CSV table of C-alpha atoms in Angstrom, one decimal:
chain,number,residue,atom,x,y,z
T,1,MET,CA,0.0,0.0,0.0
T,2,LYS,CA,2.9,2.4,0.7
T,3,GLU,CA,4.3,2.0,-2.8
T,4,GLN,CA,0.9,2.9,-4.3
T,5,ASP,CA,0.7,5.9,-2.1
T,6,GLN,CA,4.1,7.1,-3.1
T,7,ARG,CA,3.3,6.6,-6.8
T,8,GLN,CA,0.1,8.6,-6.4
T,9,THR,CA,1.9,11.4,-4.6
T,10,ARG,CA,4.5,11.6,-7.3
T,11,PHE,CA,1.8,11.7,-10.0
T,12,GLN,CA,-0.1,14.5,-8.1
T,13,SER,CA,3.0,16.6,-7.7
T,14,LYS,CA,3.8,16.2,-11.4
T,15,ALA,CA,0.2,17.1,-12.3
T,16,GLN,CA,0.6,20.3,-10.3
T,17,GLN,CA,3.9,21.3,-11.9
T,18,CYS,CA,3.9,23.8,-14.8
T,19,GLY,CA,5.2,22.3,-18.0
T,20,ILE,CA,6.8,25.6,-19.0
T,21,CYS,CA,8.7,26.8,-15.9
T,22,TYR,CA,8.7,23.4,-14.1
T,23,ASN,CA,7.6,25.1,-10.8
T,24,ALA,CA,4.4,24.5,-8.9
T,25,ILE,CA,1.5,26.0,-10.8
T,26,GLU,CA,0.5,29.5,-9.7
T,27,ASN,CA,-2.8,31.0,-10.8
T,28,GLN,CA,-3.7,28.1,-13.1
T,29,GLY,CA,-4.3,28.7,-16.8
T,30,ILE,CA,-6.2,25.9,-18.5
T,31,LEU,CA,-6.2,25.4,-22.3
T,32,ASP,CA,-9.6,24.9,-24.0
T,33,SER,CA,-8.5,22.3,-26.5
T,34,CYS,CA,-6.7,19.7,-24.3
T,35,SER,CA,-7.4,20.9,-20.7
T,36,HIS,CA,-3.6,21.0,-19.9
T,37,SER,CA,-2.8,23.5,-17.2
T,38,PHE,CA,0.1,25.8,-16.6
T,39,CYS,CA,1.0,28.9,-14.6
T,40,SER,CA,-1.3,31.5,-16.0
T,41,ASP,CA,1.6,34.0,-16.6
T,42,CYS,CA,3.6,31.3,-18.4
T,43,ILE,CA,0.9,30.2,-20.8
T,44,LYS,CA,0.0,33.8,-21.5
T,45,LYS,CA,3.6,34.5,-22.5
T,46,TRP,CA,3.7,31.3,-24.5
T,47,SER,CA,0.5,32.3,-26.4
T,48,ASN,CA,2.1,35.5,-27.6
T,49,ILE,CA,4.5,33.3,-29.6
T,50,GLU,CA,2.6,30.1,-30.2
T,51,ASN,CA,-1.0,28.9,-29.9
T,52,THR,CA,-0.3,25.2,-29.6
T,53,CYS,CA,-0.1,23.3,-26.3
T,54,PRO,CA,3.5,23.0,-25.0
T,55,LEU,CA,2.8,19.4,-24.1
T,56,CYS,CA,0.6,17.8,-26.7
T,57,LYS,CA,0.8,20.5,-29.5
T,58,GLN,CA,-3.0,20.8,-30.0
T,59,LYS,CA,-4.0,24.3,-31.1
T,60,PHE,CA,-5.9,26.3,-28.5
T,61,THR,CA,-8.0,29.4,-28.8
T,62,GLN,CA,-8.8,30.2,-25.2
T,63,ILE,CA,-7.0,30.1,-21.8
T,64,GLU,CA,-9.2,29.9,-18.7
T,65,SER,CA,-7.5,31.4,-15.7
T,66,LYS,CA,-8.3,30.3,-12.1
T,67,TRP,CA,-6.8,31.6,-8.9
T,68,LYS,CA,-7.8,31.6,-5.3
T,69,ARG,CA,-7.9,34.7,-3.2
T,70,VAL,CA,-6.5,34.0,0.2
T,71,HIS,CA,-7.3,36.2,3.2
T,72,TYR,CA,-5.3,36.3,6.4
T,73,LYS,CA,-7.3,37.1,9.5
T,74,SER,CA,-6.0,36.5,13.0
T,75,HIS,CA,-3.7,33.7,11.8
T,76,LYS,CA,-6.5,31.9,10.1
T,77,ILE,CA,-6.5,31.3,6.4
T,78,SER,CA,-9.8,31.2,4.5
T,79,LYS,CA,-10.1,30.5,0.9
T,80,ARG,CA,-12.8,32.0,-1.2
T,81,LYS,CA,-14.3,30.5,-4.4
T,82,CYS,CA,-12.1,30.5,-7.4
T,83,LYS,CA,-12.1,33.6,-9.6
T,84,GLN,CA,-12.2,32.8,-13.3
T,85,ASN,CA,-11.1,34.7,-16.4
T,86,LYS,CA,-11.0,33.7,-20.0
T,87,ILE,CA,-8.4,34.9,-22.4
T,88,TYR,CA,-9.0,34.4,-26.2
T,89,VAL,CA,-5.9,33.6,-28.2
T,90,LYS,CA,-5.6,34.5,-31.9
T,91,ASP,CA,-4.5,31.7,-34.2
T,92,LYS,CA,-0.9,32.7,-35.0
T,93,SER,CA,-1.0,31.5,-38.6
T,94,GLN,CA,-4.1,33.6,-39.1
T,95,SER,CA,-2.5,36.7,-37.7
T,96,GLN,CA,0.5,36.3,-40.0
T,97,LYS,CA,-1.8,36.1,-43.0
T,98,GLU,CA,-3.6,39.3,-41.8
T,99,ASP,CA,-0.3,41.1,-41.4
T,100,GLN,CA,0.7,40.1,-44.9
T,101,LEU,CA,-2.7,41.3,-46.2
T,102,ASN,CA,-2.4,44.6,-44.4
T,103,VAL,CA,1.0,45.2,-46.0
T,104,LEU,CA,-0.3,44.4,-49.4
T,105,LEU,CA,-3.3,46.7,-48.9
T,106,GLU,CA,-1.1,49.6,-47.8
T,107,ILE,CA,1.0,49.1,-50.9
T,108,LEU,CA,-2.1,49.0,-53.1
T,109,ILE,CA,-3.5,52.2,-51.5
T,110,GLU,CA,-0.2,54.0,-52.0
T,111,PHE,CA,-0.2,52.9,-55.6
T,112,ILE,CA,-3.8,54.1,-56.2
T,113,LEU,CA,-3.1,57.4,-54.4
T,114,ALA,CA,0.0,58.0,-56.5
T,115,ASP,CA,-2.0,57.2,-59.7
T,116,ILE,CA,-4.7,59.7,-58.6
T,117,ASN,CA,-2.2,62.5,-57.9
T,118,ASP,CA,-0.5,62.1,-61.3
């Protein structure tokens, strides 16, 4: 029975470890596509570069943030309900296409305006 308890403890501690910074998860950020969780700050920074899960590589479009507010009153700790936020993540391949289109539109507008002025 001890061996099973040790395995379960190891599994639980790994499950609570951020796959990006490898520290204990703080202010949990959960991906909509695969439900993997990371530190909210870590996955937000990751999503600025890539919108695929660092663990399983599934694309995600949303990060649900959960954190607990802790109050200290006369040496007692009371936890309130989890506060939740959702962050929507833009598909990086889509934003690159949009950037390219915007550049082309700017060139086209300059070309048209130059034609009108001549």
